[in-house]
Short mmCIF file of C-alpha atoms in Angstrom, two decimals:
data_model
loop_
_atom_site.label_atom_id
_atom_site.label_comp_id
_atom_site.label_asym_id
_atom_site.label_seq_id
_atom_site.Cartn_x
_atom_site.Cartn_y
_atom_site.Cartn_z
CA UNK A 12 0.00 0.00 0.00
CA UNK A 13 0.58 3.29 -0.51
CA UNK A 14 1.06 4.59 3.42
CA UNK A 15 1.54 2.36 6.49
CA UNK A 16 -1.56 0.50 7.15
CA UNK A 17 -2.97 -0.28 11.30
CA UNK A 18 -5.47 -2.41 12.83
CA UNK A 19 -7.62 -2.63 14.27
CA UNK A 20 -8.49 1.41 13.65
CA UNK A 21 -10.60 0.79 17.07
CA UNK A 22 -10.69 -1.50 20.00
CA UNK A 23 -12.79 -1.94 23.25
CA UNK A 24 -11.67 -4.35 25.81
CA UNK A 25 -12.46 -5.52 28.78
CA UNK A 26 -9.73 -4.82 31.64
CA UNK A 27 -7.98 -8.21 31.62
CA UNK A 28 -8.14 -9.17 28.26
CA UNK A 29 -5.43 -9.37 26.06
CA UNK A 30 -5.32 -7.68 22.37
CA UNK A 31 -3.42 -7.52 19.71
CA UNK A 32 -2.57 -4.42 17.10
CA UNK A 33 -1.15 -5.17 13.81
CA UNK A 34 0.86 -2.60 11.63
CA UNK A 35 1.86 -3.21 7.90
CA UNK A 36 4.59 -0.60 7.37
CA UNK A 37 5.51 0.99 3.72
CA UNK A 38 6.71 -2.11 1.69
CA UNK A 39 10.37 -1.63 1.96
CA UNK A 40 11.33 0.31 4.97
CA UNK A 41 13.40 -1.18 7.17
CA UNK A 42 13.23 0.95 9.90
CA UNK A 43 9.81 0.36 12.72
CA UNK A 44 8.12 2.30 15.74
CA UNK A 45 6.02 1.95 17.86
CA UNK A 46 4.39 4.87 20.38
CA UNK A 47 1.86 5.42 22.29
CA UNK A 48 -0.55 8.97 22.16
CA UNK A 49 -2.78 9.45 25.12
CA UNK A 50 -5.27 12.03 25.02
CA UNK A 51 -4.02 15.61 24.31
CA UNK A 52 -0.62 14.25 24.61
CA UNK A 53 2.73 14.17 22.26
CA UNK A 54 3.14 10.34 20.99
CA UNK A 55 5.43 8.39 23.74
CA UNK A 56 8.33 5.78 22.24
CA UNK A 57 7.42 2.58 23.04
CA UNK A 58 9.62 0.47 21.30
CA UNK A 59 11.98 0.39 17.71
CA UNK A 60 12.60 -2.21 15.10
CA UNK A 61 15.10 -2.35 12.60
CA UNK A 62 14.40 -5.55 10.02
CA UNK A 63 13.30 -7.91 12.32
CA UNK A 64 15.85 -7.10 15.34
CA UNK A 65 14.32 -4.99 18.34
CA UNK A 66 17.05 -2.76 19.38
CA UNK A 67 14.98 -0.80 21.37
CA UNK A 68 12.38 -1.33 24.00
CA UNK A 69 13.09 1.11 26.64
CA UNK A 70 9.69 2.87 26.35
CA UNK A 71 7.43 -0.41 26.96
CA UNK A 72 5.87 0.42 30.12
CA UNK A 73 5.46 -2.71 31.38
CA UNK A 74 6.15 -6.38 30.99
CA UNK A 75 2.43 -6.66 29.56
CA UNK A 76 3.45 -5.10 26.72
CA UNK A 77 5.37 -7.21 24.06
CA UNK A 78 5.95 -6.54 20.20
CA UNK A 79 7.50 -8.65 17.51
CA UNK A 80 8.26 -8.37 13.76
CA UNK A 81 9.40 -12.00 12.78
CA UNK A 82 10.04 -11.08 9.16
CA UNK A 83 10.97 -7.75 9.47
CA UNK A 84 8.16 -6.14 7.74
CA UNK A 85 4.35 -6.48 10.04
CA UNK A 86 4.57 -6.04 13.25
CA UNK A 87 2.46 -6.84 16.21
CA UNK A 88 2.07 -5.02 19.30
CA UNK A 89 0.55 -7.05 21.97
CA UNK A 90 -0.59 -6.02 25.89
CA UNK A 91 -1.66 -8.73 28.06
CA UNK A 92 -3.59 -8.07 30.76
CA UNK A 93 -4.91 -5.18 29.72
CA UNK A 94 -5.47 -1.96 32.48
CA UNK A 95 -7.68 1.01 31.89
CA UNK A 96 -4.17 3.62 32.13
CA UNK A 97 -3.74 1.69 28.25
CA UNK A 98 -6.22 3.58 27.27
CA UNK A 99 -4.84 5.60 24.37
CA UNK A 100 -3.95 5.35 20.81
CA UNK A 101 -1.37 3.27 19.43
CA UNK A 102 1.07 4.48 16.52
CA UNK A 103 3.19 2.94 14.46
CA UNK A 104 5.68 4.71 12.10
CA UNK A 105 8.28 3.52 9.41
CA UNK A 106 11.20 4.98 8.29
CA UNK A 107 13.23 3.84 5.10
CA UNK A 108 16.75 3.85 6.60
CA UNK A 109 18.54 3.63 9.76
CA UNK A 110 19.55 7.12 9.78
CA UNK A 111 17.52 8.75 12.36
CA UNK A 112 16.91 12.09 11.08
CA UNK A 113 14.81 10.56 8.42
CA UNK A 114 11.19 11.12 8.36
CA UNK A 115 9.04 8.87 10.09
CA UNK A 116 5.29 7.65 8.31
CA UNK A 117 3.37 7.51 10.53
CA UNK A 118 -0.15 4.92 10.28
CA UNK A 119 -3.57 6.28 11.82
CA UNK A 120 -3.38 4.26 14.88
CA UNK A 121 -5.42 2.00 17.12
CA UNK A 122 -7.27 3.68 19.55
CA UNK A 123 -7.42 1.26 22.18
CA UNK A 124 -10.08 1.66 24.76
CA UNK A 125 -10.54 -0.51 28.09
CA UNK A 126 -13.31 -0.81 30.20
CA UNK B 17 17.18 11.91 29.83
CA UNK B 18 15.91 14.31 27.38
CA UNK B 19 12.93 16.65 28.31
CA UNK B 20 11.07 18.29 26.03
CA UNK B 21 8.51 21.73 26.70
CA UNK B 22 6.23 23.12 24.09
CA UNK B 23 4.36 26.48 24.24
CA UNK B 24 1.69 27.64 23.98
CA UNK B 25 -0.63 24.75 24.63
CA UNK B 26 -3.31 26.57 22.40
CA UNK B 27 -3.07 29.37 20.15
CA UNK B 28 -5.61 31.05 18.23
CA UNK B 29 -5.01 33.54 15.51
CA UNK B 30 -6.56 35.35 12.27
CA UNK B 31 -6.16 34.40 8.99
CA UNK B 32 -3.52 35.96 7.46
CA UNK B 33 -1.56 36.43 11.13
CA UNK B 34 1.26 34.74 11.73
CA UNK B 35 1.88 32.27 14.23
CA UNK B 36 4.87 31.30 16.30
CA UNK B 37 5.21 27.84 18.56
CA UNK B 38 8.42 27.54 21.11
CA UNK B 39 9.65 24.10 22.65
CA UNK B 40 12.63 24.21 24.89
CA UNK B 41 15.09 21.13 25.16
CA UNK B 42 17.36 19.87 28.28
CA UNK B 43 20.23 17.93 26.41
CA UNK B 44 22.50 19.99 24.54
CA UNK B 45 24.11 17.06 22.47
CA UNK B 46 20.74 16.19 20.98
CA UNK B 47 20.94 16.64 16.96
CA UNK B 48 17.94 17.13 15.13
CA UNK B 49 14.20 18.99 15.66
CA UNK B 50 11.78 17.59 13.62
CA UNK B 51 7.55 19.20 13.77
CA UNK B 52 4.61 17.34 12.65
CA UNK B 53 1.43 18.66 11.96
CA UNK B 54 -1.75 16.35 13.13
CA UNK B 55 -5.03 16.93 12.03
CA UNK B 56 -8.05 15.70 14.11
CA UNK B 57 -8.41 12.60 14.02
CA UNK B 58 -5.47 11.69 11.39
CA UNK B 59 -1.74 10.85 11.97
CA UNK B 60 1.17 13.25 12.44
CA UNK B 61 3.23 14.16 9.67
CA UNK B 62 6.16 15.87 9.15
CA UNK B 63 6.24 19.17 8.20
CA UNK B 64 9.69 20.73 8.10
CA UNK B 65 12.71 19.77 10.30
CA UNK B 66 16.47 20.97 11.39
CA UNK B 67 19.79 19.68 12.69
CA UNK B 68 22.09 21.12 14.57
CA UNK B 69 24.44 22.31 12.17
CA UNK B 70 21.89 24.77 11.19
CA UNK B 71 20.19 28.11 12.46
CA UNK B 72 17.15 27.95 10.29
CA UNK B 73 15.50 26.63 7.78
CA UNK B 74 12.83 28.07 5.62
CA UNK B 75 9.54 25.71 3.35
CA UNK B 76 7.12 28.43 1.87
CA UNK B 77 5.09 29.56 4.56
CA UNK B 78 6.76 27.59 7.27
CA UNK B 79 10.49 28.21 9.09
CA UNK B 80 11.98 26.42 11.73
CA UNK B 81 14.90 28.47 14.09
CA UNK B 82 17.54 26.83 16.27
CA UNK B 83 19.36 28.11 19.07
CA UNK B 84 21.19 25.59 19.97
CA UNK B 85 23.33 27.77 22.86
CA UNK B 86 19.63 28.42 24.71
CA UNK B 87 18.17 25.13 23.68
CA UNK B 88 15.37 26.21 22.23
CA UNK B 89 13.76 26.11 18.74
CA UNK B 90 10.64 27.53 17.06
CA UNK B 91 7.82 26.43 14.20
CA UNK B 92 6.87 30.36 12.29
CA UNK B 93 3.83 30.01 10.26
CA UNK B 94 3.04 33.07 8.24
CA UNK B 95 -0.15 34.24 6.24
CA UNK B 96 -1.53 31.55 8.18
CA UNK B 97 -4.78 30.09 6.88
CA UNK B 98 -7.72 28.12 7.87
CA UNK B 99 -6.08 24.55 6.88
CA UNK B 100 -3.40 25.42 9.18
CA UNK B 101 -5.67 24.32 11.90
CA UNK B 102 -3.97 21.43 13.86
CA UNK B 103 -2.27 20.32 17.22
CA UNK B 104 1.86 21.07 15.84
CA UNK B 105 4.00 18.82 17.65
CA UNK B 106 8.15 19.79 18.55
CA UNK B 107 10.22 16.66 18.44
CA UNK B 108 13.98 15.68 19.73
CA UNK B 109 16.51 12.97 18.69
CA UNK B 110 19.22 13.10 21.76
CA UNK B 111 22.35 12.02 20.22
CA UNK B 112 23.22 8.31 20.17
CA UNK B 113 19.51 7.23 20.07
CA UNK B 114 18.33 4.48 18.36
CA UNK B 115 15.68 6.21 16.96
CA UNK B 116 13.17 7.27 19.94
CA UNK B 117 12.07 10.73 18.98
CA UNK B 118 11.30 12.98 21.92
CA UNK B 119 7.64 14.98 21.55
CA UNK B 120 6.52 17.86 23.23
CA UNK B 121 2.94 18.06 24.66
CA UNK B 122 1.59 19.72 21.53
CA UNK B 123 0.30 23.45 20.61
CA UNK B 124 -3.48 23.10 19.46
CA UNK B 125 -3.45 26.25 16.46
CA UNK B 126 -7.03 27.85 15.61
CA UNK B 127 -6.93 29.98 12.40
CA UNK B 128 -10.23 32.22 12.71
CA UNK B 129 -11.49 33.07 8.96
#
């Protein structure tokens, strides 16, 4: 596709239950992020891919939160267990390099909301 | 760690004014200053960005200024215009990151026709 693609767009969940967010990045780049936007908030790192290595996971708040990209293009963010502070929305952004100071795309996000 | 501070919050301004958003940084080896521009409901996207080996940097209707000795930067948006409404958020790469961006809060801009 033309931009990078998330789902679900929306999710309600129960407090407890465990979900999973998919994001298909631009075909290509090898660079991944995940962060997390609450409510009238800046976007918070969560966690960075490059190919299918994590080199970064600093920002997961929590050991309920895990993410994977076995092939180094989707990737899945999953939270276990899920609390109402996860509340928010969920963004995930590709780059096409490694350099840093390249421009991140970012997807429209999964709002996540837990009840 | 880095911290990042935006201002205003919210800023509200005529077409045809211009508008001007400040965020302050703590680390003075971080590198590079990207804004994005979110509409409601839709994902950021860049808009213009710097790095530190430059004092400004100028896209039509939009500039960016560093000062790297204060640590601060700024967003100017002249002859602003209604489509120019959006939350602008300031963003910082500290040196030696692996890629986690820094955001500020966010500046909600109102362009009044």
């Amino acid at each position: 596709g033309a931009g990078v693609s998330q789902s679900p767009r929306y999710k309600v969940a129960k407090r407890g239950q465990d979900v999973a967010l998919r994001c298909d990045p631009i075909s290509g780049h090898v660079s991944l992020f995940w962060y997390q936007q609450a409510l009238g908030q800046g976007p918070e790192f969560l966690t960075y891919f490059q190919n299918e290595a994590q080199l970064d996971k600093s920002g997961l708040p929590s050991d309920r939160f895990f993410a994977e990209r076995p092939e180094g293009s989707v990737s899945t963010l999953k939270i276990q267990r899920t609390q109402q502070e996860d509340s928010a929305v969920y963004l995930c952004a590709s780059s096409g390099g490694t350099d840093m100071t390249g421009e991140l795309f970012f997807g429209e996000g999964s709002r996540l909301t837990v009840l | 760690g880095e911290n990042v501070e935006q201002h205003p919050s919210t800023l509200s301004v005529q077409e045809g004014d211009s508008a001007v958003i400040k965020c302050t940084y703590s680390d003075s080896a971080s590198n590079y200053f990207p804004w994005y521009k979110q509409e409601l409901g839709k994902r950021p996207q860049l808009i213009i960005d710097i790095r530190s080996n430059v004092g400004e940097k100028k896209d039509q209707r939009i500039a960016v200024t560093l000062n790297k000795t204060a640590k601060h930067f700024s967003l100017h948006i002249t002859e602003t215009q209604p489509e120019d409404s959006a939350v602008y958020f300031c963003a910082v790469l500290p040196r030696g990151s692996q890629g986690n961006l820094i955001f500020g809060k966010g500046t909600k801009l109102s362009v009044k026709p």
